[in-house]
Tab-separated table of C-alpha atoms in Angstrom:
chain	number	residue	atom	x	y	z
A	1	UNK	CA	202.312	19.984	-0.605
A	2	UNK	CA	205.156	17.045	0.399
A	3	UNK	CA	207.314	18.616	-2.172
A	4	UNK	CA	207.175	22.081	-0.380
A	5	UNK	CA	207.391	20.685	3.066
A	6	UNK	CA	210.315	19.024	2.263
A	7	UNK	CA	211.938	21.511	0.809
A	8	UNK	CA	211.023	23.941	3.740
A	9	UNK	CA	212.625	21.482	6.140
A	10	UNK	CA	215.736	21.361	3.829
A	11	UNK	CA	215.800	25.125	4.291
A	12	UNK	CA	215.391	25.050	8.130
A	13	UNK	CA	218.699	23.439	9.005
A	14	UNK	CA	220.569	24.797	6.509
A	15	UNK	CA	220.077	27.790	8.138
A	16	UNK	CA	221.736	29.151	10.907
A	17	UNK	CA	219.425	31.282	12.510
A	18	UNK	CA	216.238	29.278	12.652
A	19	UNK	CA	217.880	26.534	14.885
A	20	UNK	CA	219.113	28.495	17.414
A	21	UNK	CA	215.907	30.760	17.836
A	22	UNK	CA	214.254	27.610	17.786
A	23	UNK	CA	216.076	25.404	20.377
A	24	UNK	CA	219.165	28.218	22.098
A	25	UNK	CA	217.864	31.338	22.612
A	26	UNK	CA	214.837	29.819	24.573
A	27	UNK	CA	217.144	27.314	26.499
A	28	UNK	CA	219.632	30.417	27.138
A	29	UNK	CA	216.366	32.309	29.336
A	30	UNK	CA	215.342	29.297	31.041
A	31	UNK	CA	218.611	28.804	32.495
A	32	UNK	CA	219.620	32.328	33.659
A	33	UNK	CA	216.071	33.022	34.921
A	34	UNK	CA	215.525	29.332	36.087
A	35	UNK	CA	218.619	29.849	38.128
A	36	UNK	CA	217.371	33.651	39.597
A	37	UNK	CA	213.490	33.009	39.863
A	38	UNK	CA	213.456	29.301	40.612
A	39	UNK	CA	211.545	27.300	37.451
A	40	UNK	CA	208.280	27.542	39.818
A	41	UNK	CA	207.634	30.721	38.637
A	42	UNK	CA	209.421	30.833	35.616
A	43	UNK	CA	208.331	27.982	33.611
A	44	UNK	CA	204.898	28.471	33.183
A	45	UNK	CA	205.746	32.140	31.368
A	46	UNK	CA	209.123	31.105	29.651
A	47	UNK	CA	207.672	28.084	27.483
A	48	UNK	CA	206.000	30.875	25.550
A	49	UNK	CA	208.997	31.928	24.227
A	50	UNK	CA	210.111	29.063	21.848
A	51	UNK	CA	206.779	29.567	20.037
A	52	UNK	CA	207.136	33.553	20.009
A	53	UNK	CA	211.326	33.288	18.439
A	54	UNK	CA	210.111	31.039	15.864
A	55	UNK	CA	207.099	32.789	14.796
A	56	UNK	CA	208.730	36.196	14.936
A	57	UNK	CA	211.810	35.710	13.595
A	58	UNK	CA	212.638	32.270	11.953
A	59	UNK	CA	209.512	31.962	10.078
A	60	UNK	CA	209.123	35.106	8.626
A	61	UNK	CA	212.662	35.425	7.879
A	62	UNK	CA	212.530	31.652	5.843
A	63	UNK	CA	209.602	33.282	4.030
A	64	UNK	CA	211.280	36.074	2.905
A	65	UNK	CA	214.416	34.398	1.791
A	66	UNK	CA	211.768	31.894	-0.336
A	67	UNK	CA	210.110	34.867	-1.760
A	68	UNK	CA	213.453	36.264	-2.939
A	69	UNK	CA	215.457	32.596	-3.889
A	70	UNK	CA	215.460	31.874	-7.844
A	71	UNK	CA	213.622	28.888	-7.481
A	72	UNK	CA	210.634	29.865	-5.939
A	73	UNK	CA	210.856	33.456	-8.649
A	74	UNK	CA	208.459	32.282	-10.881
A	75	UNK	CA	206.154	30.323	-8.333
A	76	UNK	CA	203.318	33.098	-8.436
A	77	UNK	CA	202.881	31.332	-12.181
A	78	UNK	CA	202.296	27.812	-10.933
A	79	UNK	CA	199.722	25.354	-9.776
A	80	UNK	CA	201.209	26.344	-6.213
A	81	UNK	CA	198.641	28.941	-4.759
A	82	UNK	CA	199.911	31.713	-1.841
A	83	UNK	CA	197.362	30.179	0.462
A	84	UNK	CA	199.211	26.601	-0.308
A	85	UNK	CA	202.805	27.891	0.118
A	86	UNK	CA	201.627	29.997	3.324
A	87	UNK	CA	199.697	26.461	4.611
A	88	UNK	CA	202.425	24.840	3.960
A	89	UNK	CA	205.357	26.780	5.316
A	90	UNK	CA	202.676	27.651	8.458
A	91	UNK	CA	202.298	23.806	9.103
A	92	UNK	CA	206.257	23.091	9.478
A	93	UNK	CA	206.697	26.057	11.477
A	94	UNK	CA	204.028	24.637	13.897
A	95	UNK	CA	205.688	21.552	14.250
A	96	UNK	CA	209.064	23.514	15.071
A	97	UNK	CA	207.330	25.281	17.526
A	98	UNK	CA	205.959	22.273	19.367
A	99	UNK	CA	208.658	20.328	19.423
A	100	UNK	CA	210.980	23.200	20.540
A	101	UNK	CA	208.667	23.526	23.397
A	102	UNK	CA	209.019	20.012	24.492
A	103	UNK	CA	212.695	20.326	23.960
A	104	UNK	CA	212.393	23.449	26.181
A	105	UNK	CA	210.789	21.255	29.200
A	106	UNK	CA	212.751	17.931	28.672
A	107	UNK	CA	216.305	20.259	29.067
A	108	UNK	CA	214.545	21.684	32.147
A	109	UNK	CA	214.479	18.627	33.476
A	110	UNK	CA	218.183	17.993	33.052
A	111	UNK	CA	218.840	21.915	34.553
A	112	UNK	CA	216.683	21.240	37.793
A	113	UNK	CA	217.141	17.812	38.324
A	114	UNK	CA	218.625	18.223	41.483
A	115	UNK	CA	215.125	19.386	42.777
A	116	UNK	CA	212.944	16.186	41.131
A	117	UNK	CA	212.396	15.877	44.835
A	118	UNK	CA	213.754	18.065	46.812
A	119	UNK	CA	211.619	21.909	46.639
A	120	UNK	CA	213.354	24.960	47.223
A	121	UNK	CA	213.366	26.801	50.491
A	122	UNK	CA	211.092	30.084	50.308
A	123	UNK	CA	210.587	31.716	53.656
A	124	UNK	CA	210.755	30.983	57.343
A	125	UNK	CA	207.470	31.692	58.804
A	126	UNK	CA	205.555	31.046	62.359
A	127	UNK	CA	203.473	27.848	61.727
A	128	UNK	CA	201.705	27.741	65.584
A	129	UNK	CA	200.716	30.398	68.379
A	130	UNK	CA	203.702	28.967	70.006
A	131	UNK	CA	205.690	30.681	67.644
A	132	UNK	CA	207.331	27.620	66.216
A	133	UNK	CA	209.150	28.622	63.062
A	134	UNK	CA	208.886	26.542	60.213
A	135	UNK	CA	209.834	26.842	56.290
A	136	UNK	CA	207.859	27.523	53.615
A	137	UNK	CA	208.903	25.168	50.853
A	138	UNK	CA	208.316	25.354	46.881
A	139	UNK	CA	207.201	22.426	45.508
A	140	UNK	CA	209.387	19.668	43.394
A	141	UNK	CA	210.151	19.945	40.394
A	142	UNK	CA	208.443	16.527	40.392
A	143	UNK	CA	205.342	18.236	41.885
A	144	UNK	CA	204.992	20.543	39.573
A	145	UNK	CA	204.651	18.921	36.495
A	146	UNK	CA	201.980	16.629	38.236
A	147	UNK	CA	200.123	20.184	39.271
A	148	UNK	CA	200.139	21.068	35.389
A	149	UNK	CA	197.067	20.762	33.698
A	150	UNK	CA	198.063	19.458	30.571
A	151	UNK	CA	195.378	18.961	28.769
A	152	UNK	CA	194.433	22.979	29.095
A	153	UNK	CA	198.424	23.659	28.779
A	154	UNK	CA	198.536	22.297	25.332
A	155	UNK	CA	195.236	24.516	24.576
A	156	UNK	CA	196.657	27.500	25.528
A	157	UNK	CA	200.641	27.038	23.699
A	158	UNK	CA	198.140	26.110	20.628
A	159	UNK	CA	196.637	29.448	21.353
A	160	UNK	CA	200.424	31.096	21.582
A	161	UNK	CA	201.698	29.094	18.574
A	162	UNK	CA	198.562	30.730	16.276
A	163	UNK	CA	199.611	34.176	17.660
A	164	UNK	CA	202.772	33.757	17.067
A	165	UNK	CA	202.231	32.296	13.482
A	166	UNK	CA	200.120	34.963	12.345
A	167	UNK	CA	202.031	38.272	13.737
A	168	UNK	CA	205.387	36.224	11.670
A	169	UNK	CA	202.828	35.906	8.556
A	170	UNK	CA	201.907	39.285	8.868
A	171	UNK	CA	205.259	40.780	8.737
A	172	UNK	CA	206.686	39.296	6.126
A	173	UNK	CA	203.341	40.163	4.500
A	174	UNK	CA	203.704	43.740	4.925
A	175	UNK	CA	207.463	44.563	5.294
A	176	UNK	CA	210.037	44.512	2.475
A	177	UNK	CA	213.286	43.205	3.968
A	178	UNK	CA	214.779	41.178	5.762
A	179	UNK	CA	216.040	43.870	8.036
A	180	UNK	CA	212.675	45.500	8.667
A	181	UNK	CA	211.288	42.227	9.494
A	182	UNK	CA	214.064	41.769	12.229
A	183	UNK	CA	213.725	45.485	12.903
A	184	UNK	CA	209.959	44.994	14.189
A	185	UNK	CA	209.731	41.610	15.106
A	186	UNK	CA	212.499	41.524	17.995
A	187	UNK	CA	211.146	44.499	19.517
A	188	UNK	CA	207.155	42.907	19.750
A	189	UNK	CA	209.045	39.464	21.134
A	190	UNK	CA	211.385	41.434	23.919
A	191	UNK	CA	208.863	43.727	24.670
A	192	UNK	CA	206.061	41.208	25.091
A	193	UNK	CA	208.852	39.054	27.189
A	194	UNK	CA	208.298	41.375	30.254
A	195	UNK	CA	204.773	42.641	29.673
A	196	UNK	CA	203.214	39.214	29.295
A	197	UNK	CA	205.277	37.545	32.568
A	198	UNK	CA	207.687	35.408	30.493
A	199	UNK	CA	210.570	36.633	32.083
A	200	UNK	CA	209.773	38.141	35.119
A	201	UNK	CA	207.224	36.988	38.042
A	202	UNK	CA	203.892	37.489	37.268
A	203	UNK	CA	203.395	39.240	40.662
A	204	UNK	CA	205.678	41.790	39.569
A	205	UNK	CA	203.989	42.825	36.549
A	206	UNK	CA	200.482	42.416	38.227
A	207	UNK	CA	201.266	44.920	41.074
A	208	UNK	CA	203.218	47.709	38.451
A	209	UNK	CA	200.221	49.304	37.333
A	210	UNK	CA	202.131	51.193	34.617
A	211	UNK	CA	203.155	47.432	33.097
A	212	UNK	CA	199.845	45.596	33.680
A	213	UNK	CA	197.978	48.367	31.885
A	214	UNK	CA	200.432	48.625	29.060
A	215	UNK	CA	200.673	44.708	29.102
A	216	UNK	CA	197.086	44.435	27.751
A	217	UNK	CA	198.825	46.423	24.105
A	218	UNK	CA	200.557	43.277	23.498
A	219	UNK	CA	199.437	40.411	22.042
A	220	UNK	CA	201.104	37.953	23.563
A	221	UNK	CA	199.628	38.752	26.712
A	222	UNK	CA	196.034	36.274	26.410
A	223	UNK	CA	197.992	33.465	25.365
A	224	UNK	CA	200.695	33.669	28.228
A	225	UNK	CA	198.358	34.100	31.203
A	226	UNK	CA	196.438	30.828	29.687
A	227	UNK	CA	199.628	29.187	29.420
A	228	UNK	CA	200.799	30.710	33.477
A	229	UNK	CA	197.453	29.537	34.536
A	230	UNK	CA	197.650	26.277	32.915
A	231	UNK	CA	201.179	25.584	34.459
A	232	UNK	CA	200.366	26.803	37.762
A	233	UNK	CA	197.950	24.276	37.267
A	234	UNK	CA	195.155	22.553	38.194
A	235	UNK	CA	195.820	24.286	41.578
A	236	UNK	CA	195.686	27.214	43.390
A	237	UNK	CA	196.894	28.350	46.342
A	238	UNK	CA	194.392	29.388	49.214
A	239	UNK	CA	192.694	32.677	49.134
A	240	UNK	CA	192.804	32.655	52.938
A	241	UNK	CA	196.082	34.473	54.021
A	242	UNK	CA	195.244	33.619	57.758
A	243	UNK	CA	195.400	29.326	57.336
A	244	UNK	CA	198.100	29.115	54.599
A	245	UNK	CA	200.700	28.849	57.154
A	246	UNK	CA	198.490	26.646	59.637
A	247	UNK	CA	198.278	23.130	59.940
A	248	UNK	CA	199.433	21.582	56.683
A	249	UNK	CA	202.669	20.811	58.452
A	250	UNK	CA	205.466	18.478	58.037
A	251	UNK	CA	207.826	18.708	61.182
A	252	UNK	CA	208.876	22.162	61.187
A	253	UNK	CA	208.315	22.415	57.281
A	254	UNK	CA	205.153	24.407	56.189
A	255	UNK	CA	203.125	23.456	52.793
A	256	UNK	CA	200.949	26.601	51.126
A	257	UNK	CA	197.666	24.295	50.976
A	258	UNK	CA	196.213	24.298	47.177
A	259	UNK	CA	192.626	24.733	45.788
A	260	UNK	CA	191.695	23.558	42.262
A	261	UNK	CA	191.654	25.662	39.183
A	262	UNK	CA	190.855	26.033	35.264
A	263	UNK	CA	191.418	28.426	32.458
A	264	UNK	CA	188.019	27.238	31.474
A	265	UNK	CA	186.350	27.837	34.804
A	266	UNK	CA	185.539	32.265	34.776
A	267	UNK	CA	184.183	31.928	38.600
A	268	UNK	CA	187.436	30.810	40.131
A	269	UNK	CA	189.471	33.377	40.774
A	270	UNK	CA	193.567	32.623	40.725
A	271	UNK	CA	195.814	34.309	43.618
A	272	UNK	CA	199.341	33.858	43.767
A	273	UNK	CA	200.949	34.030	46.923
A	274	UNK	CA	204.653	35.667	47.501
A	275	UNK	CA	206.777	36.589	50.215
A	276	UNK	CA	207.793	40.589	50.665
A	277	UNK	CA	208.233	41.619	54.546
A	278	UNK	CA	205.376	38.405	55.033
A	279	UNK	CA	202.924	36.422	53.185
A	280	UNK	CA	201.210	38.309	50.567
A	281	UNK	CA	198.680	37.543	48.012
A	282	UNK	CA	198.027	39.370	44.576
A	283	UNK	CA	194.962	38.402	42.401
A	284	UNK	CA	196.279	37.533	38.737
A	285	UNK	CA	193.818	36.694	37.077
A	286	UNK	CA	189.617	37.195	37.953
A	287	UNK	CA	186.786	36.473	35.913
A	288	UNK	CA	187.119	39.465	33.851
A	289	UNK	CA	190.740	38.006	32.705
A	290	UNK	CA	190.059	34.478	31.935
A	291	UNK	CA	187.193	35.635	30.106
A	292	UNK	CA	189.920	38.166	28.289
A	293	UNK	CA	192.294	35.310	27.984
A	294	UNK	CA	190.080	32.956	25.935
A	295	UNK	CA	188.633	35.667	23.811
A	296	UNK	CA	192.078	37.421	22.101
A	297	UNK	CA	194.085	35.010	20.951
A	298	UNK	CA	191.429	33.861	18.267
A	299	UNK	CA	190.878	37.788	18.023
A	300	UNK	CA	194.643	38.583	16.838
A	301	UNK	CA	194.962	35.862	15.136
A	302	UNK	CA	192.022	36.258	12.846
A	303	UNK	CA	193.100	40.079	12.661
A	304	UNK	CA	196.665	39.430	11.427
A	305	UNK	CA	196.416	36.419	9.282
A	306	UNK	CA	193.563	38.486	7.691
A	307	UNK	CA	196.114	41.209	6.847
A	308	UNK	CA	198.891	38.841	6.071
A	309	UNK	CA	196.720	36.712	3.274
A	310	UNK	CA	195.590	39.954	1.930
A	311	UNK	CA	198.907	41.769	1.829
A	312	UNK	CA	201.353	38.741	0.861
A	313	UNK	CA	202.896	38.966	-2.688
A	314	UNK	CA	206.130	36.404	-4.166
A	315	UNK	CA	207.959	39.333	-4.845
A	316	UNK	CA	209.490	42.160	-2.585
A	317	UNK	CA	208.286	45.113	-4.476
């Protein structure tokens, strides 16, 4: 198993491609979005995506180029079982995966450092009946990260990462080339990008009926709201529209006040709050969808890796 690891790793930065899915492309998104969206609602969504580029695309295209290298030809004949090499290969592309995703948040730190403590100004709102005006303010970057729930953060990426793993294992499973594998697998990552709130607000896709209800096709879509919900955090914001602007008041600065919240907790519901001609609230995610949310990841990924250990061969034909 060392011998294969190492020799998976070898293959890794050799490669051109795996790298920069790995630790670019996902960089590349959370600066152009960051920069549009503000990282307090992109972040939660966008560290999905290091996990999704390397499962989709860098893994199974390493596996394919393995199956078709002369040295690994005649492995089918060896001690070295397809379970092992898939294990094995599976393994190092979970690593990857995590530590592009703390690459991911340590360079978003660097980006948005200028708002460690300073938020970002959201919307001028009246704060008294006197009509006093204050500003709604997004919390710190600093804030933030002390709002995640970390503990149920790294649950749910673990949940992404074996999604991920097992759609890659799949298609190189099933497909026989490189280009077919690229050909299907960058379509299910772009497409689950805006369906499952990676790269746009998850207000916006909650309120477009037509790209909530085709969200639930992909199945990316569990694993990100855990991951939204998880980031959000261990907060909420009030489901009372008429006291969110009212006392929790810093000079003429207004704070949304904050209620607790878990993945793991079905009976809280979590509202997010957005400004379009006022304060509005949309309900993201209810009982119904947390229950949803815990069930289907371990659904697809017991569905795919099924196919992929049944389907996998060391040849192409």
């Amino acid at each position: 198993m060392k011998s294969i690891i190492k020799l998976i790793n070898l293959h890794f930065w050799k490669s051109m491609l795996a790298p920069f899915f790995a630790f670019i492309f996902p960089i590349i998104f959370i600066v152009i979005l960051g920069l549009l969206l503000g990282y307090d609602q992109l972040l939660g969504g966008a560290l999905s995506i290091p996990s999704m580029t390397v499962g989709l695309i860098a893994m199974p295209q390493a596996i394919f180029e393995f199956k078709r290298s002369v040295l690994l030809k005649r492995i089918g004949v060896t001690k070295v079982k397809p379970w092992m090499f898939l294990l094995a290969i599976s393994l190092y592309y979970v690593g990857i995966m995590l530590l592009s995703t703390a690459f991911c948040i340590v360079m978003s730190l660097a980006i948005f450092s200028s708002n460690w403590n300073e938020g970002l100004d959201w919307v001028n709102v009246p704060i008294d009946t006197n009509g006093t005006i204050g500003t709604i303010i997004t919390p710190t970057f600093y804030q933030m990260l002390q709002n995640v729930n970390w503990g149920e953060f790294v649950w749910a990426l673990f949940m992404n990462i074996f999604v991920a793993t097992s759609i890659g294992l799949m298609l190189v499973s099933i497909l026989k080339s490189s280009l077919a594998i690229q050909a299907l697998g960058i379509p299910i990552l772009i497409i689950s990008q805006f369906l499952s709130a990676q790269v746009l607000p998850i207000p916006m896709v909650r309120e477009v009926d037509a790209m909530y209800y085709l969200s639930y096709i992909s199945p990316f879509k569990y694993s990100t709201g855990l991951m939204i919900n998880a980031w959000q955090g261990s907060v909420q914001l009030s489901t009372d529209n008429s006291t969110i602007l009212g006392l929790n008041t810093i000079g003429t600065d207004a704070y949304i006040q904050i209620q607790q919240n878990s993945i793991f907790n079905i009976n809280s519901t979590m509202y997010y709050y957005y400004e379009k001609d006022g304060i509005n609230s949309v309900e993201i995610f209810n009982k119904a969808d947390k229950v949803v949310n815990l069930v289907m990841p371990f659904v697809w990924t017991i569905i795919f890796s099924g196919v992929a250990i049944k389907f996998f061969k060391w040849n192409n034909r």
